[in-house]
PDB file of C-alpha atoms in Angstrom:
ATOM      1  CA  UNK A   1     -33.187   9.055 -63.640  1.00 78.00           C
ATOM      2  CA  UNK A   2     -31.453   5.935 -62.229  1.00 84.00           C
ATOM      3  CA  UNK A   3     -28.566   6.545 -64.615  1.00 82.00           C
ATOM      4  CA  UNK A   4     -28.047   9.984 -63.158  1.00 81.00           C
ATOM      5  CA  UNK A   5     -28.204   8.745 -59.554  1.00 81.00           C
ATOM      6  CA  UNK A   6     -25.639   5.946 -60.325  1.00 86.00           C
ATOM      7  CA  UNK A   7     -23.392   8.451 -61.911  1.00 84.00           C
ATOM      8  CA  UNK A   8     -23.634  10.761 -58.875  1.00 81.00           C
ATOM      9  CA  UNK A   9     -22.771   7.908 -56.430  1.00 85.00           C
ATOM     10  CA  UNK A  10     -19.867   6.721 -58.568  1.00 85.00           C
ATOM     11  CA  UNK A  11     -18.392  10.221 -58.887  1.00 82.00           C
ATOM     12  CA  UNK A  12     -18.957  11.439 -55.328  1.00 78.00           C
ATOM     13  CA  UNK A  13     -18.526  15.004 -54.195  1.00 74.00           C
ATOM     14  CA  UNK A  14     -16.363  16.968 -56.531  1.00 73.00           C
ATOM     15  CA  UNK A  15     -14.934  20.266 -55.204  1.00 75.00           C
ATOM     16  CA  UNK A  16     -11.720  22.150 -55.363  1.00 72.00           C
ATOM     17  CA  UNK A  17      -9.412  22.450 -52.337  1.00 75.00           C
ATOM     18  CA  UNK A  18      -9.608  25.763 -50.394  1.00 71.00           C
ATOM     19  CA  UNK A  19      -7.089  28.379 -51.374  1.00 71.00           C
ATOM     20  CA  UNK A  20      -3.845  28.712 -49.384  1.00 77.00           C
ATOM     21  CA  UNK A  21      -3.642  31.532 -46.903  1.00 75.00           C
ATOM     22  CA  UNK A  22      -1.813  34.466 -48.384  1.00 75.00           C
ATOM     23  CA  UNK A  23       0.083  35.975 -45.449  1.00 81.00           C
ATOM     24  CA  UNK A  24       1.167  39.016 -47.503  1.00 81.00           C
ATOM     25  CA  UNK A  25      -2.421  39.741 -48.315  1.00 73.00           C
ATOM     26  CA  UNK A  26      -3.484  39.281 -44.675  1.00 72.00           C
ATOM     27  CA  UNK A  27      -0.621  41.592 -43.439  1.00 80.00           C
ATOM     28  CA  UNK A  28      -1.691  44.217 -46.114  1.00 74.00           C
ATOM     29  CA  UNK A  29      -5.281  44.020 -44.917  1.00 69.00           C
ATOM     30  CA  UNK A  30      -4.151  44.464 -41.337  1.00 73.00           C
ATOM     31  CA  UNK A  31      -2.045  47.509 -42.256  1.00 76.00           C
ATOM     32  CA  UNK A  32      -4.987  49.003 -44.174  1.00 71.00           C
ATOM     33  CA  UNK A  33      -7.321  48.412 -41.217  1.00 70.00           C
ATOM     34  CA  UNK A  34      -4.843  50.224 -38.929  1.00 76.00           C
ATOM     35  CA  UNK A  35      -4.505  53.109 -41.353  1.00 73.00           C
ATOM     36  CA  UNK A  36      -8.318  53.450 -41.732  1.00 69.00           C
ATOM     37  CA  UNK A  37      -8.878  53.608 -38.046  1.00 71.00           C
ATOM     38  CA  UNK A  38      -5.973  56.011 -37.562  1.00 73.00           C
ATOM     39  CA  UNK A  39      -7.284  58.233 -40.334  1.00 67.00           C
ATOM     40  CA  UNK A  40     -11.032  58.106 -39.582  1.00 65.00           C
ATOM     41  CA  UNK A  41     -11.168  57.126 -35.970  1.00 65.00           C
ATOM     42  CA  UNK A  42     -14.386  55.400 -36.855  1.00 71.00           C
ATOM     43  CA  UNK A  43     -16.144  53.248 -39.403  1.00 78.00           C
ATOM     44  CA  UNK A  44     -16.569  54.208 -43.012  1.00 86.00           C
ATOM     45  CA  UNK A  45     -19.992  53.915 -44.625  1.00 91.00           C
ATOM     46  CA  UNK A  46     -20.072  53.250 -48.390  1.00 93.00           C
ATOM     47  CA  UNK A  47     -23.008  53.458 -50.748  1.00 95.00           C
ATOM     48  CA  UNK A  48     -22.357  51.406 -53.963  1.00 94.00           C
ATOM     49  CA  UNK A  49     -24.051  52.679 -57.083  1.00 94.00           C
ATOM     50  CA  UNK A  50     -24.227  50.701 -60.356  1.00 94.00           C
ATOM     51  CA  UNK A  51     -24.631  53.394 -63.030  1.00 92.00           C
ATOM     52  CA  UNK A  52     -24.859  50.904 -65.940  1.00 89.00           C
ATOM     53  CA  UNK A  53     -21.984  48.419 -65.633  1.00 88.00           C
ATOM     54  CA  UNK A  54     -21.784  44.841 -66.811  1.00 89.00           C
ATOM     55  CA  UNK A  55     -21.616  43.721 -63.111  1.00 90.00           C
ATOM     56  CA  UNK A  56     -17.966  42.597 -63.291  1.00 91.00           C
ATOM     57  CA  UNK A  57     -16.950  45.349 -60.802  1.00 91.00           C
ATOM     58  CA  UNK A  58     -19.915  44.548 -58.571  1.00 93.00           C
ATOM     59  CA  UNK A  59     -18.637  40.978 -58.236  1.00 92.00           C
ATOM     60  CA  UNK A  60     -15.253  42.297 -57.098  1.00 92.00           C
ATOM     61  CA  UNK A  61     -16.983  44.681 -54.688  1.00 92.00           C
ATOM     62  CA  UNK A  62     -19.052  41.875 -53.248  1.00 91.00           C
ATOM     63  CA  UNK A  63     -15.830  39.879 -52.846  1.00 89.00           C
ATOM     64  CA  UNK A  64     -14.677  42.568 -50.403  1.00 88.00           C
ATOM     65  CA  UNK A  65     -17.439  41.360 -48.009  1.00 87.00           C
ATOM     66  CA  UNK A  66     -16.350  37.738 -47.938  1.00 86.00           C
ATOM     67  CA  UNK A  67     -14.346  36.285 -45.099  1.00 83.00           C
ATOM     68  CA  UNK A  68     -11.130  36.459 -47.136  1.00 80.00           C
ATOM     69  CA  UNK A  69     -11.058  40.242 -47.374  1.00 79.00           C
ATOM     70  CA  UNK A  70     -13.317  40.882 -44.299  1.00 78.00           C
ATOM     71  CA  UNK A  71     -14.242  44.490 -45.156  1.00 81.00           C
ATOM     72  CA  UNK A  72     -16.637  44.673 -42.191  1.00 84.00           C
ATOM     73  CA  UNK A  73     -13.808  43.717 -39.916  1.00 78.00           C
ATOM     74  CA  UNK A  74     -11.771  46.609 -41.287  1.00 75.00           C
ATOM     75  CA  UNK A  75     -14.446  49.086 -40.112  1.00 79.00           C
ATOM     76  CA  UNK A  76     -15.894  49.585 -43.565  1.00 86.00           C
ATOM     77  CA  UNK A  77     -19.525  48.835 -44.237  1.00 89.00           C
ATOM     78  CA  UNK A  78     -21.994  49.179 -47.079  1.00 93.00           C
ATOM     79  CA  UNK A  79     -25.197  51.157 -46.396  1.00 93.00           C
ATOM     80  CA  UNK A  80     -28.556  51.198 -48.242  1.00 93.00           C
ATOM     81  CA  UNK A  81     -29.123  54.915 -48.134  1.00 93.00           C
ATOM     82  CA  UNK A  82     -26.856  57.684 -49.486  1.00 93.00           C
ATOM     83  CA  UNK A  83     -27.925  59.748 -46.470  1.00 94.00           C
ATOM     84  CA  UNK A  84     -25.857  57.473 -44.217  1.00 91.00           C
ATOM     85  CA  UNK A  85     -22.883  57.205 -46.542  1.00 92.00           C
ATOM     86  CA  UNK A  86     -19.437  58.859 -46.323  1.00 89.00           C
ATOM     87  CA  UNK A  87     -18.329  57.529 -49.713  1.00 92.00           C
ATOM     88  CA  UNK A  88     -19.982  56.731 -53.035  1.00 94.00           C
ATOM     89  CA  UNK A  89     -18.533  53.768 -54.939  1.00 94.00           C
ATOM     90  CA  UNK A  90     -19.715  54.093 -58.536  1.00 95.00           C
ATOM     91  CA  UNK A  91     -19.267  51.458 -61.221  1.00 94.00           C
ATOM     92  CA  UNK A  92     -19.933  51.467 -64.917  1.00 91.00           C
ATOM     93  CA  UNK A  93     -20.371  54.114 -67.658  1.00 93.00           C
ATOM     94  CA  UNK A  94     -23.263  56.251 -66.582  1.00 93.00           C
ATOM     95  CA  UNK A  95     -26.234  55.424 -68.726  1.00 92.00           C
ATOM     96  CA  UNK A  96     -28.498  58.316 -69.756  1.00 92.00           C
ATOM     97  CA  UNK A  97     -31.292  56.709 -67.655  1.00 92.00           C
ATOM     98  CA  UNK A  98     -29.083  56.625 -64.560  1.00 93.00           C
ATOM     99  CA  UNK A  99     -27.569  60.124 -64.770  1.00 94.00           C
ATOM    100  CA  UNK A 100     -30.299  61.883 -62.865  1.00 95.00           C
ATOM    101  CA  UNK A 101     -30.465  59.100 -60.232  1.00 94.00           C
ATOM    102  CA  UNK A 102     -26.664  59.390 -59.737  1.00 94.00           C
ATOM    103  CA  UNK A 103     -26.911  63.189 -59.376  1.00 95.00           C
ATOM    104  CA  UNK A 104     -29.672  62.765 -56.733  1.00 95.00           C
ATOM    105  CA  UNK A 105     -27.636  60.147 -54.895  1.00 95.00           C
ATOM    106  CA  UNK A 106     -24.679  62.498 -54.893  1.00 95.00           C
ATOM    107  CA  UNK A 107     -26.797  65.415 -53.644  1.00 95.00           C
ATOM    108  CA  UNK A 108     -28.344  63.197 -50.848  1.00 94.00           C
ATOM    109  CA  UNK A 109     -24.952  62.189 -49.495  1.00 93.00           C
ATOM    110  CA  UNK A 110     -23.915  64.485 -46.676  1.00 92.00           C
ATOM    111  CA  UNK A 111     -20.780  66.604 -46.785  1.00 87.00           C
ATOM    112  CA  UNK A 112     -17.868  65.915 -46.707  1.00 86.00           C
ATOM    113  CA  UNK A 113     -18.616  63.230 -49.355  1.00 89.00           C
ATOM    114  CA  UNK A 114     -16.119  61.237 -51.380  1.00 92.00           C
ATOM    115  CA  UNK A 115     -16.649  59.612 -54.723  1.00 94.00           C
ATOM    116  CA  UNK A 116     -14.571  56.687 -56.071  1.00 95.00           C
ATOM    117  CA  UNK A 117     -15.163  55.592 -59.653  1.00 95.00           C
ATOM    118  CA  UNK A 118     -14.408  51.821 -60.074  1.00 95.00           C
ATOM    119  CA  UNK A 119     -13.358  49.987 -63.203  1.00 93.00           C
ATOM    120  CA  UNK A 120     -12.345  51.153 -66.684  1.00 92.00           C
ATOM    121  CA  UNK A 121     -15.922  52.060 -67.604  1.00 90.00           C
ATOM    122  CA  UNK A 122     -16.307  54.286 -64.579  1.00 90.00           C
ATOM    123  CA  UNK A 123     -12.932  55.913 -65.085  1.00 91.00           C
ATOM    124  CA  UNK A 124     -12.905  56.418 -68.844  1.00 90.00           C
ATOM    125  CA  UNK A 125     -16.193  55.215 -70.241  1.00 87.00           C
ATOM    126  CA  UNK A 126     -14.509  51.976 -71.293  1.00 83.00           C
ATOM    127  CA  UNK A 127     -15.817  50.256 -74.405  1.00 81.00           C
ATOM    128  CA  UNK A 128     -19.017  52.227 -74.257  1.00 80.00           C
ATOM    129  CA  UNK A 129     -17.636  55.759 -74.181  1.00 80.00           C
ATOM    130  CA  UNK A 130     -20.173  58.506 -74.809  1.00 82.00           C
ATOM    131  CA  UNK A 131     -23.077  57.634 -77.006  1.00 83.00           C
ATOM    132  CA  UNK A 132     -26.823  58.041 -77.360  1.00 85.00           C
ATOM    133  CA  UNK A 133     -27.228  55.675 -74.383  1.00 86.00           C
ATOM    134  CA  UNK A 134     -24.273  56.527 -72.299  1.00 90.00           C
ATOM    135  CA  UNK A 135     -22.923  59.686 -70.638  1.00 90.00           C
ATOM    136  CA  UNK A 136     -19.486  58.049 -70.434  1.00 88.00           C
ATOM    137  CA  UNK A 137     -17.305  58.202 -67.387  1.00 91.00           C
ATOM    138  CA  UNK A 138     -18.651  58.993 -63.919  1.00 93.00           C
ATOM    139  CA  UNK A 139     -16.762  62.330 -63.882  1.00 93.00           C
ATOM    140  CA  UNK A 140     -19.038  63.581 -66.645  1.00 93.00           C
ATOM    141  CA  UNK A 141     -22.000  63.444 -64.278  1.00 94.00           C
ATOM    142  CA  UNK A 142     -20.587  64.047 -60.714  1.00 95.00           C
ATOM    143  CA  UNK A 143     -17.152  65.089 -59.335  1.00 95.00           C
ATOM    144  CA  UNK A 144     -14.854  62.115 -58.743  1.00 95.00           C
ATOM    145  CA  UNK A 145     -12.160  62.110 -56.029  1.00 94.00           C
ATOM    146  CA  UNK A 146     -10.372  58.932 -57.151  1.00 94.00           C
ATOM    147  CA  UNK A 147     -10.583  56.446 -60.035  1.00 94.00           C
ATOM    148  CA  UNK A 148      -9.654  52.735 -59.689  1.00 94.00           C
ATOM    149  CA  UNK A 149      -8.895  51.360 -63.135  1.00 94.00           C
ATOM    150  CA  UNK A 150      -9.137  47.807 -64.185  1.00 91.00           C
ATOM    151  CA  UNK A 151     -11.571  45.557 -65.966  1.00 88.00           C
ATOM    152  CA  UNK A 152     -12.569  44.640 -63.333  1.00 89.00           C
ATOM    153  CA  UNK A 153     -10.070  45.756 -60.656  1.00 92.00           C
ATOM    154  CA  UNK A 154      -9.160  43.140 -58.078  1.00 91.00           C
ATOM    155  CA  UNK A 155     -10.729  43.636 -54.639  1.00 90.00           C
ATOM    156  CA  UNK A 156      -7.436  44.578 -53.026  1.00 88.00           C
ATOM    157  CA  UNK A 157      -7.018  47.461 -55.512  1.00 91.00           C
ATOM    158  CA  UNK A 158     -10.491  48.688 -54.722  1.00 92.00           C
ATOM    159  CA  UNK A 159      -9.530  48.579 -51.029  1.00 88.00           C
ATOM    160  CA  UNK A 160      -6.302  50.462 -51.743  1.00 87.00           C
ATOM    161  CA  UNK A 161      -8.322  53.095 -53.658  1.00 90.00           C
ATOM    162  CA  UNK A 162     -10.733  53.535 -50.788  1.00 88.00           C
ATOM    163  CA  UNK A 163      -7.871  53.901 -48.357  1.00 84.00           C
ATOM    164  CA  UNK A 164      -6.071  56.324 -50.688  1.00 86.00           C
ATOM    165  CA  UNK A 165      -9.036  58.712 -51.052  1.00 88.00           C
ATOM    166  CA  UNK A 166      -9.794  58.568 -47.274  1.00 84.00           C
ATOM    167  CA  UNK A 167      -6.170  59.388 -46.376  1.00 80.00           C
ATOM    168  CA  UNK A 168      -5.975  62.183 -48.988  1.00 81.00           C
ATOM    169  CA  UNK A 169      -9.284  63.670 -47.725  1.00 75.00           C
ATOM    170  CA  UNK A 170      -8.153  63.411 -44.069  1.00 68.00           C
ATOM    171  CA  UNK A 171      -5.080  65.486 -44.897  1.00 65.00           C
ATOM    172  CA  UNK A 172      -6.951  68.042 -46.942  1.00 61.00           C
ATOM    173  CA  UNK A 173      -8.576  71.113 -45.330  1.00 54.00           C
ATOM    174  CA  UNK A 174     -12.315  70.831 -44.986  1.00 48.00           C
ATOM    175  CA  UNK A 175     -14.501  72.554 -47.628  1.00 47.00           C
TER     176      UNK A 175
END
């Protein structure tokens, strides 16, 4: 034990320096914020659904909530219930066990609802495809408005996808 304590005191605190501020990303986030408010005129509520992913896409979605991307500051928030959501953000190939839960979540989301499939698995089924355990891509189970490819897609691409589907829906006539 003393050996470990001596090594800790000799080494000190080891950490990496903070990342440099990316002004281009900050300007892009500000532009997206302005577009979201101009399009919606209000906040956007998102319900994230993991339909069987490896959690790579969830890590990128969670990164949207950190201070670097500041999703909450853009007027976008995650909600716990699909009844309060405007948009479903679905990740992963839909496992057979999650298919019914995903359909029920979709049905519980009020109209007009939007669905964004995130990641290669959500868009195409990825490595898993369609099998005895997997229904494949999200579009095989519920209608998808937009797909954000990548394994996993970076947070800014997920944000661009959300903005793209919201802008497209705002310009479309109501169902």
